[in-house]
Short mmCIF file of C-alpha atoms (C1' of nucleotides) in Angstrom, two decimals:
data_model
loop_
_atom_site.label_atom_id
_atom_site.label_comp_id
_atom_site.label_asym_id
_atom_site.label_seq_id
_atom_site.Cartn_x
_atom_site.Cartn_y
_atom_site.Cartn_z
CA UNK A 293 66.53 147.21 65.48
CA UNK A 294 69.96 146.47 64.11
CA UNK A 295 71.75 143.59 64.97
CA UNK A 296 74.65 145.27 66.53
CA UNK A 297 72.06 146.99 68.92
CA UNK A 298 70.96 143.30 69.90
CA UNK A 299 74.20 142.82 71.83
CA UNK A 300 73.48 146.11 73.65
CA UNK A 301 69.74 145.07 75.09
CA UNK A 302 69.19 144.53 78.53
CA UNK A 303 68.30 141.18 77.87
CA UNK A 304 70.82 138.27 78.12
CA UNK A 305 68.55 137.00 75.50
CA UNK A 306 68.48 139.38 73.35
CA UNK A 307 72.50 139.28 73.79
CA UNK A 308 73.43 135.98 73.09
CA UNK A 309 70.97 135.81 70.00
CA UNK A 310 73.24 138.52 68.67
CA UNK A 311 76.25 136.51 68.59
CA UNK A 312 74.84 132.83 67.99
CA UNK A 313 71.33 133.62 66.81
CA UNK A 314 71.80 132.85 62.99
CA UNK A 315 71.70 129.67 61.25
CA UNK A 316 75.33 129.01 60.39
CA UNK A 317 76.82 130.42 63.33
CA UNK A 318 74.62 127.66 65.19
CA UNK A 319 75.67 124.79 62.79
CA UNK A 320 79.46 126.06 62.61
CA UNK A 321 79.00 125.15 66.50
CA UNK A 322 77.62 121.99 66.00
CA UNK A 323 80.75 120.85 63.94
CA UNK A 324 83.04 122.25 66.81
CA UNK A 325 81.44 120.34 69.42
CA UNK A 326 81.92 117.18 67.02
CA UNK A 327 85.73 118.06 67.00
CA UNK A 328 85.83 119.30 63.52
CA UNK A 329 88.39 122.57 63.54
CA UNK A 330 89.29 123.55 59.98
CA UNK A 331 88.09 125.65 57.38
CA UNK A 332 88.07 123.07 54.18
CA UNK A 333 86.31 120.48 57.49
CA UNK A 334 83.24 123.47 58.18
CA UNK A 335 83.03 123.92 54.73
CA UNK A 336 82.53 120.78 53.47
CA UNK A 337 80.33 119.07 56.29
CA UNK A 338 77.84 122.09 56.02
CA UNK A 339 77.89 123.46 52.50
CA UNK A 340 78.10 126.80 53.54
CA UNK A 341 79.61 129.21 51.43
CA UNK A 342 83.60 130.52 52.13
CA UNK A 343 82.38 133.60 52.17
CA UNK A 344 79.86 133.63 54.81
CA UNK A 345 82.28 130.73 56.66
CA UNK A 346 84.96 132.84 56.63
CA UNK A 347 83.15 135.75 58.21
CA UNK A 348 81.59 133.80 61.01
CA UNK A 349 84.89 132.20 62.14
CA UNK A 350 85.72 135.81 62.34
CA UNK A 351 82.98 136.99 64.30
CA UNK A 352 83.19 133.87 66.73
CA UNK A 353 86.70 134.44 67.49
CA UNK A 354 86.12 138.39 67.88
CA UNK A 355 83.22 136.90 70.63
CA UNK A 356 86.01 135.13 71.90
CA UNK A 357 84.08 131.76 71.68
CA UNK A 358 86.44 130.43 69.28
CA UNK A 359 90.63 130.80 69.11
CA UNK A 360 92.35 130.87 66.24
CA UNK A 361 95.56 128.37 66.77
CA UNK A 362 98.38 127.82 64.46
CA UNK A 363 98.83 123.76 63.45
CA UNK A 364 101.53 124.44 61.06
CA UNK A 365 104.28 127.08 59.26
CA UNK A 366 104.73 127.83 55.85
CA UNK A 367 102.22 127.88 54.57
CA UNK A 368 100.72 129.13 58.05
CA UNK A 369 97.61 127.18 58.82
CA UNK A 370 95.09 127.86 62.11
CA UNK A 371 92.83 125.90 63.47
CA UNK A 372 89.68 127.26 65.71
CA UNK A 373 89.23 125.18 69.08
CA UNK A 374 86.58 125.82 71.33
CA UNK A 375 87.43 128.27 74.51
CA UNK A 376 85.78 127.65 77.60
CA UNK A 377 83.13 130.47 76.53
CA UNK A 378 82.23 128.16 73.76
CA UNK A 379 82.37 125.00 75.37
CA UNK A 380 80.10 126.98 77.84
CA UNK A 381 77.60 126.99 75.29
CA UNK A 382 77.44 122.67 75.46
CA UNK A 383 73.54 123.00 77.20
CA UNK A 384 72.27 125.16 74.48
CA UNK A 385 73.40 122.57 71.69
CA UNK A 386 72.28 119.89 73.58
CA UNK A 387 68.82 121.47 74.64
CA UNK A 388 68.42 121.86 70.99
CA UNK A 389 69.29 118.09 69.97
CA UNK A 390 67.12 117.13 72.65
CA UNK A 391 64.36 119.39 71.56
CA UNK A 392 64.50 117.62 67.86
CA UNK A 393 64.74 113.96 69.24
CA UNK A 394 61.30 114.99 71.07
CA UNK A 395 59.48 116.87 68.18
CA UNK A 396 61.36 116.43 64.65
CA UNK A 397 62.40 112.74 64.42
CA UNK A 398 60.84 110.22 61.97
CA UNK A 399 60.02 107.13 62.44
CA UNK A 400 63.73 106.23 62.48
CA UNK A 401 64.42 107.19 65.87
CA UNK A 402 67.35 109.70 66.36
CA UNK A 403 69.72 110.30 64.54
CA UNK A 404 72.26 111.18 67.06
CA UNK A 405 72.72 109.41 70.62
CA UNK A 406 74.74 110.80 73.26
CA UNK A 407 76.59 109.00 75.71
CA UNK A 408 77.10 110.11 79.46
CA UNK A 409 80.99 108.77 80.46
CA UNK A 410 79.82 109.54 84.24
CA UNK A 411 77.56 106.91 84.27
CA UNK A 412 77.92 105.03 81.03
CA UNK A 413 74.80 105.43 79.78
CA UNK A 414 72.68 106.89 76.95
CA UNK A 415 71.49 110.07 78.43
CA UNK A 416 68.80 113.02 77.66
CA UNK A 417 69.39 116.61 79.23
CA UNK A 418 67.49 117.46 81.46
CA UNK A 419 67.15 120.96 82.99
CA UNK A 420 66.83 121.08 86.85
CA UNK A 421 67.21 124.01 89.18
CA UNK A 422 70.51 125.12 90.86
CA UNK A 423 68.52 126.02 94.35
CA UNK A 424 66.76 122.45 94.90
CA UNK A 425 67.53 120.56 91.75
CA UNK A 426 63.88 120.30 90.19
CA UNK A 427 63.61 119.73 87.21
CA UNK A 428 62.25 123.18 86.01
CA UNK A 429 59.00 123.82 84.12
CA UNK A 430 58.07 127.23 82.15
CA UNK A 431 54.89 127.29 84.33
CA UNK A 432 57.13 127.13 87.53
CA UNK A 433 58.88 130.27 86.55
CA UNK A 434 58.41 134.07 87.85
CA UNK A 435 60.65 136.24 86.05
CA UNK A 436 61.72 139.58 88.18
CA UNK A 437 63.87 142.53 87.11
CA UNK A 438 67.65 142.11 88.54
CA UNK A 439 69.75 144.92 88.92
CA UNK A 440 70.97 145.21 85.45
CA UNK A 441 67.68 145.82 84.36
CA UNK A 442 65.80 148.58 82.37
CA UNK A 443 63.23 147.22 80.11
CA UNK A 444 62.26 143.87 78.80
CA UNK A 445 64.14 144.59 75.29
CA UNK A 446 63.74 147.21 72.91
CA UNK A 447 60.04 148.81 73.91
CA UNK A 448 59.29 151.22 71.82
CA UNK A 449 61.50 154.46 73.79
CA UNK A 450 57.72 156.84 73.87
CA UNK A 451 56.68 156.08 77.20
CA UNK A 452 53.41 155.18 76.59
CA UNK A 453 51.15 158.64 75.57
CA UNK A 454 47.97 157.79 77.60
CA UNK A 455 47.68 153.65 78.74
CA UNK A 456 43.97 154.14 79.16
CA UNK A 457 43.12 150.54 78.98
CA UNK A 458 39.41 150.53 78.84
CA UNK A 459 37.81 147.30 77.17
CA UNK A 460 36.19 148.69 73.78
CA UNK A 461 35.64 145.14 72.57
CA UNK A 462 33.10 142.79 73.49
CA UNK A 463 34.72 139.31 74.01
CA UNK A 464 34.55 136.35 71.88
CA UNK B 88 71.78 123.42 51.78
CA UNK B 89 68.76 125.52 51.36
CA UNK B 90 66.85 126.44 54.63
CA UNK B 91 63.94 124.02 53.64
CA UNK B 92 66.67 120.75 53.32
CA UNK B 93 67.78 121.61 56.53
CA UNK B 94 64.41 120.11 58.34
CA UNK B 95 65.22 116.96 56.54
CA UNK B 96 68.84 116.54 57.41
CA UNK B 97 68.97 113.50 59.41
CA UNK B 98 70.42 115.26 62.54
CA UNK B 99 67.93 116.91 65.24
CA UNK B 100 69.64 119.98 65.65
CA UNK B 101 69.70 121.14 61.80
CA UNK B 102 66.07 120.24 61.83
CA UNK B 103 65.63 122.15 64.86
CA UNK B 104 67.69 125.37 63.21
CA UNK B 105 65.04 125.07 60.25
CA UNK B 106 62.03 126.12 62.75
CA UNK B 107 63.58 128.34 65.31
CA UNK B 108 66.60 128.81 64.09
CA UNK B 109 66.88 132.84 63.29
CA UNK B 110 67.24 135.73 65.06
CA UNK B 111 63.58 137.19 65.21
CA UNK B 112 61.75 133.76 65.89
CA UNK B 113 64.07 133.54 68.88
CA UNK B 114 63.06 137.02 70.10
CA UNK B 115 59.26 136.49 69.03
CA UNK B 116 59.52 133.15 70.85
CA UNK B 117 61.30 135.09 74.03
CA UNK B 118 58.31 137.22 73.92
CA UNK B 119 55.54 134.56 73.89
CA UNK B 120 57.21 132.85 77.27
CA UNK B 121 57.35 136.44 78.52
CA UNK B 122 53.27 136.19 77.89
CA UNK B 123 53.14 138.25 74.67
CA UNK B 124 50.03 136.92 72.64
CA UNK B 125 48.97 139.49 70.12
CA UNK B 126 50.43 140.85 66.94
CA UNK B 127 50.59 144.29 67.60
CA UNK B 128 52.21 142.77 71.41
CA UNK B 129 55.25 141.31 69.09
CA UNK B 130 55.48 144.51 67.02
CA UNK B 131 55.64 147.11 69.63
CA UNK B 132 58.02 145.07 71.80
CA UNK B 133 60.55 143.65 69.40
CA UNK B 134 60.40 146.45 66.71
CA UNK B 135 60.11 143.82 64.15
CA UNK B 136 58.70 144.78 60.89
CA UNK B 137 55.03 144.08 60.37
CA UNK B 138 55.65 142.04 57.31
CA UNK B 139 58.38 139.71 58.84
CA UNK B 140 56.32 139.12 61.56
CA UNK B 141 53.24 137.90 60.25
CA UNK B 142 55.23 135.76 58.38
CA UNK B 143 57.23 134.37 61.37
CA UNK B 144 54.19 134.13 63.34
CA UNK B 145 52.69 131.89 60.44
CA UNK B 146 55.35 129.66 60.06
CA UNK B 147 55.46 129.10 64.14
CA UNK B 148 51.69 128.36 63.66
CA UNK B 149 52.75 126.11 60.73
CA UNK B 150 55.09 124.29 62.76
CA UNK B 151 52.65 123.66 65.76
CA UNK B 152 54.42 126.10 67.85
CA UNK B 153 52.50 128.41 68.69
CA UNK B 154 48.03 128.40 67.97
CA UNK B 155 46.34 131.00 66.41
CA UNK B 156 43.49 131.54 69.35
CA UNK B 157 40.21 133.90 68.28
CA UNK B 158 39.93 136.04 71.37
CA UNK B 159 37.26 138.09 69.99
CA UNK B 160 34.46 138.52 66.86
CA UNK B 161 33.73 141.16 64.54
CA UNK B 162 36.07 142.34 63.78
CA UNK B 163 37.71 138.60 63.86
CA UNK B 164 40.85 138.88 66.27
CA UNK B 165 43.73 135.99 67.15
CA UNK B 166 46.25 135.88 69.56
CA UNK B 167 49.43 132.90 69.32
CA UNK B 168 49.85 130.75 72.56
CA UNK B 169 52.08 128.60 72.70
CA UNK B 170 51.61 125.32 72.38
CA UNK B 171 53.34 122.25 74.50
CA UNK B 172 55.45 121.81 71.89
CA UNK B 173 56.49 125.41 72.12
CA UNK B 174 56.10 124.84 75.63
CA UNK B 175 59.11 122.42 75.43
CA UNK B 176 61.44 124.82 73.71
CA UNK B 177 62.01 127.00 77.60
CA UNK B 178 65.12 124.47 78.39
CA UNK B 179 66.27 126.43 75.11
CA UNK B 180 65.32 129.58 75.75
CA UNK B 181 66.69 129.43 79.52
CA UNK B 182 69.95 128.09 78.86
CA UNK B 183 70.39 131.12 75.71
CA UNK B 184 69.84 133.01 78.82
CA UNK B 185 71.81 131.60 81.03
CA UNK B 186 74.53 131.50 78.79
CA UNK B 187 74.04 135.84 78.36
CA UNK B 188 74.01 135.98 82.17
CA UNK B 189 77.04 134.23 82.54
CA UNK B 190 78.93 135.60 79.69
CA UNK B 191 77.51 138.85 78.31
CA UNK B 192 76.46 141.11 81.03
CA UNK B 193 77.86 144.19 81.99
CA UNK B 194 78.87 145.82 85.79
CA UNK B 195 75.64 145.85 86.46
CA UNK B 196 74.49 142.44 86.63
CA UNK B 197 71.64 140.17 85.20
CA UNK B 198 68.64 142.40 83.29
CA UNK B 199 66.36 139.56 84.75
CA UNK B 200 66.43 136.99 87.49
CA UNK B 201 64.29 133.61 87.60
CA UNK B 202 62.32 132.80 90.56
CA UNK B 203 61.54 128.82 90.90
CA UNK B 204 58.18 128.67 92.21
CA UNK B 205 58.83 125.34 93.73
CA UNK B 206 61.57 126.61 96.01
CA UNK B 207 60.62 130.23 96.06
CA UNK B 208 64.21 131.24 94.93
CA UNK B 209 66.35 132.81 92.37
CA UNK B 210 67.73 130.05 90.19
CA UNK B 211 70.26 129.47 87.35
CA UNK B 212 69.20 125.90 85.10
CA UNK B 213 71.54 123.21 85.02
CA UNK B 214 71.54 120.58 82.92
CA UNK B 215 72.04 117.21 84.48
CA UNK B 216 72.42 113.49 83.11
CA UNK B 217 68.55 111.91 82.74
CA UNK B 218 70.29 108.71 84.07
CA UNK B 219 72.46 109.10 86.70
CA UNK B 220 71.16 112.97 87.34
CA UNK B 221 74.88 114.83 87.63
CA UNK B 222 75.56 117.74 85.81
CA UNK B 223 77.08 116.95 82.22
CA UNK B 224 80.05 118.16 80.86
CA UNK B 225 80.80 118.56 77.26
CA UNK B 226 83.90 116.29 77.48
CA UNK B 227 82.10 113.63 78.85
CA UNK B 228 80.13 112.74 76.35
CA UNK B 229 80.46 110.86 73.95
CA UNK B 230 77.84 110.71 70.71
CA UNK B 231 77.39 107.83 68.51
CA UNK B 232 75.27 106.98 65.50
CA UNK B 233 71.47 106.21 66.09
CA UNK B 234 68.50 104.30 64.63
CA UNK B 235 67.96 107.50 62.36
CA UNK B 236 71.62 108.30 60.99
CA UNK B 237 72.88 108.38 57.96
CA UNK B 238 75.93 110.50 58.15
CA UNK B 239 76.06 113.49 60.80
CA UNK B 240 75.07 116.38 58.53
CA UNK B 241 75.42 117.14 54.80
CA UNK B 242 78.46 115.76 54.00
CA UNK B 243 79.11 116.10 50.06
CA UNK B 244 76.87 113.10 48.82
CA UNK B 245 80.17 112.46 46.75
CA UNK B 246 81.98 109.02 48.84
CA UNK B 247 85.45 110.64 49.16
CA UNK B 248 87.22 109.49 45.98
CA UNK B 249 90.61 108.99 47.33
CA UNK B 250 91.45 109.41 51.23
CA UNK B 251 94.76 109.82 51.17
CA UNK B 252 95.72 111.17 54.30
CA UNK B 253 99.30 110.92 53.70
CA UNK B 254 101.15 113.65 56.25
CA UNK B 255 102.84 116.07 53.66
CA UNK B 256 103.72 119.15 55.82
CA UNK B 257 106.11 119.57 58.71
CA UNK B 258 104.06 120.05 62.09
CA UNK B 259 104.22 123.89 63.52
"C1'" DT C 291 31.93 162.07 60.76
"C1'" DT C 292 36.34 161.48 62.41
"C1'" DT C 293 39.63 159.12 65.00
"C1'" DG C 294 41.86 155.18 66.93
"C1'" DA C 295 42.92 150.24 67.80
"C1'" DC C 296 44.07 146.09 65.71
"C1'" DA C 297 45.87 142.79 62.31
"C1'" DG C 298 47.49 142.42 58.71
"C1'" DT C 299 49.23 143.26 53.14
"C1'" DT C 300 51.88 145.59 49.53
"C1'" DC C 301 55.88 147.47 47.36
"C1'" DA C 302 60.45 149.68 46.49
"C1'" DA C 303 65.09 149.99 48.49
"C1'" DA C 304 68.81 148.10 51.17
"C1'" DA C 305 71.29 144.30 53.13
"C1'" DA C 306 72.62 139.54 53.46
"C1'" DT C 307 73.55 135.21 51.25
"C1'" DA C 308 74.60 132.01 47.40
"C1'" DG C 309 77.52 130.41 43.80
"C1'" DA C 310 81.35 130.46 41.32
"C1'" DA C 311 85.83 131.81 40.22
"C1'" DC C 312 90.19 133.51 41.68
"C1'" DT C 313 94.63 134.21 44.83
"C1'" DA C 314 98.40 132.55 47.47
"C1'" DT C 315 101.75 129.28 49.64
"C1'" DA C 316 104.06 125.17 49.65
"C1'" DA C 317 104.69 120.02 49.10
"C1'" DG C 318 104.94 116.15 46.19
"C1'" DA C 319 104.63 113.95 41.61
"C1'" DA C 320 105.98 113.62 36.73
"C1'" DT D 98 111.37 122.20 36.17
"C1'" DT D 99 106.58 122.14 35.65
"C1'" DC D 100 102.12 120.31 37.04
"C1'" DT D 101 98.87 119.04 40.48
"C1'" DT D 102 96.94 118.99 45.04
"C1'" DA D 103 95.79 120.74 49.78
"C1'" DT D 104 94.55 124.50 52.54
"C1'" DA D 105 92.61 128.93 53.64
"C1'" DG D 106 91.00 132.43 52.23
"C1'" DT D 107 89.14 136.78 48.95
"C1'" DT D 108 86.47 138.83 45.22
"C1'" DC D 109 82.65 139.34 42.28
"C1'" DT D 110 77.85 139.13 40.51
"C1'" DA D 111 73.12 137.29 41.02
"C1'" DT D 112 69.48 136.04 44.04
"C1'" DT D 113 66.97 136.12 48.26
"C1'" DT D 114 65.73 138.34 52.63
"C1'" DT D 115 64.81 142.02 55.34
"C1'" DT D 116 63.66 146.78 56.09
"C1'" DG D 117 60.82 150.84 56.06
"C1'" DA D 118 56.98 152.99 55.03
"C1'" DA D 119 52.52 153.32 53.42
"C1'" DC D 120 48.11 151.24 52.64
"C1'" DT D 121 43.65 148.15 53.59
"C1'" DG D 122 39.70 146.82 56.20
"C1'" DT D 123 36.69 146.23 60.33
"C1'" DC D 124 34.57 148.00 64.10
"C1'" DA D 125 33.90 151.12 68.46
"C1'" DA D 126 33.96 155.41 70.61
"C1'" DA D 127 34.08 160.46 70.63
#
DNA sequence: TTTGACAGTTCAAAAATAGAACTATAAGAA
DNA sequence: TTCTTATAGTTCTATTTTTGAACTGTCAAA
């Protein structure tokens, strides 16, 4: 499978991984959600080469997740901001910081607390349902086909020669 | 920064990029909460090559991710479960998906829908304040240092020799 | 005896990434 | 005027990853 295929699955998954899925493209979006919006500010808080900077900027403003907007003339200078498509992406960053507070911190504690303004407090995300605001867990969840459907992702396109599923094994 | 400094940059979501942060440990992951166990499961379904995924599948196992289960002797067979800490990567993995249904699907709609068992209907996850329990928005929060900072991410270890931040250009 | 299922391993070729240097514009300093 | 710095890239080669395809080994069933 070739990534440009990715964006073509039906599998919103499969989708978004083609346009965020890589490392830098993740940490370029960590440094826009902490307000940094220059090229010499990515490069230097992540080490990443120009090269490969300067080719994701590209890609995340083609995915329309970042704009490109001009600070200054002569020499022109652009900046990349956030569009609400981006900023949409705020509970993916955040379900991966909280992920690492809960599995990858030292002994230290976190590295990183985040403040709710609502209520003033330090906060963690939590993910509840939009029907009757659970909190939702993976064992909770029946997936069903909606109407964009076709297969689960790729699935290799022979459909299946002969399924005979007969157990040839014994158990363990 | 090589991809093995990353799980030691004090910030959890560059340590959380190092383990799940590429494309096909995403989709291998997708597959194991879509009850995928075995390796020839992964293969046929994601189209991955065999030799990337036995090496993905390793490092998940590595990482305490996912268990390497015998399911059956002579000859010796394993399948990968997930573990709770792979359990705890779904708010992840739904709001990747959320984000796709919201932003990435086409006239006809969501591939997949997401039946909460507790309420018996089709949900979408929102991520909501641990404290006060509304929904957060990106510009309300604010993020400040932790017990485990040290600076937010790489950062060139040199201390910024001079910071002159005189204004020399006329503003756009 | 041959075939098929399963879970990998091996190896050459192609693609992506790293690292470093280079280009260009313009302001300010010497 | 010339030199240096800031910013935002581009270009080039070397290294690392990933792909694609074939190969290994165990056992059961035909």
């Amino acid at each position: 499978m070739k990534w440009k295929e990715l964006e073509e699955e039906p599998c919103s998954m499969a989708r978004t991984i083609g346009v965020i899925g890589d490392r830098w493209t993740l940490l370029i979006l960590r440094e826009c959600f902490l307000r940094t919006r220059r090229f010499e500010g990515f490069q230097s808080a992540l080490g990443i080469t120009r090269h490969l900077l300067a080719e994701r900027l590209k890609k995340l403003v083609r995915q329309g997740i970042l704009r490109r907007v001009p600070y200054q003339e002569s020499p022109k200078r652009h900046e990349y901001i956030l569009t609400q498509k981006g900023l949409d992406l705020y509970p993916i960053m955040m379900a991966i910081v909280h992920w690492g507070d809960t599995h990858m911190v030292d002994e230290r504690g976190r590295p990183l607390l985040h403040q709710h303004r609502n209520c003033g407090k330090d906060f963690d995300p939590v993910m509840v349902c939009s029907e009757c605001g659970e909190p939702v867990l993976a064992k909770e969840v029946h997936t069903h086909p909606g109407p964009g459907a076709r297969r689960t992702l790729t699935k290799k396109e022979t459909p299946e020669p002969a399924p005979k599923a007969k157990p040839r094994r014994k158990a363990a």
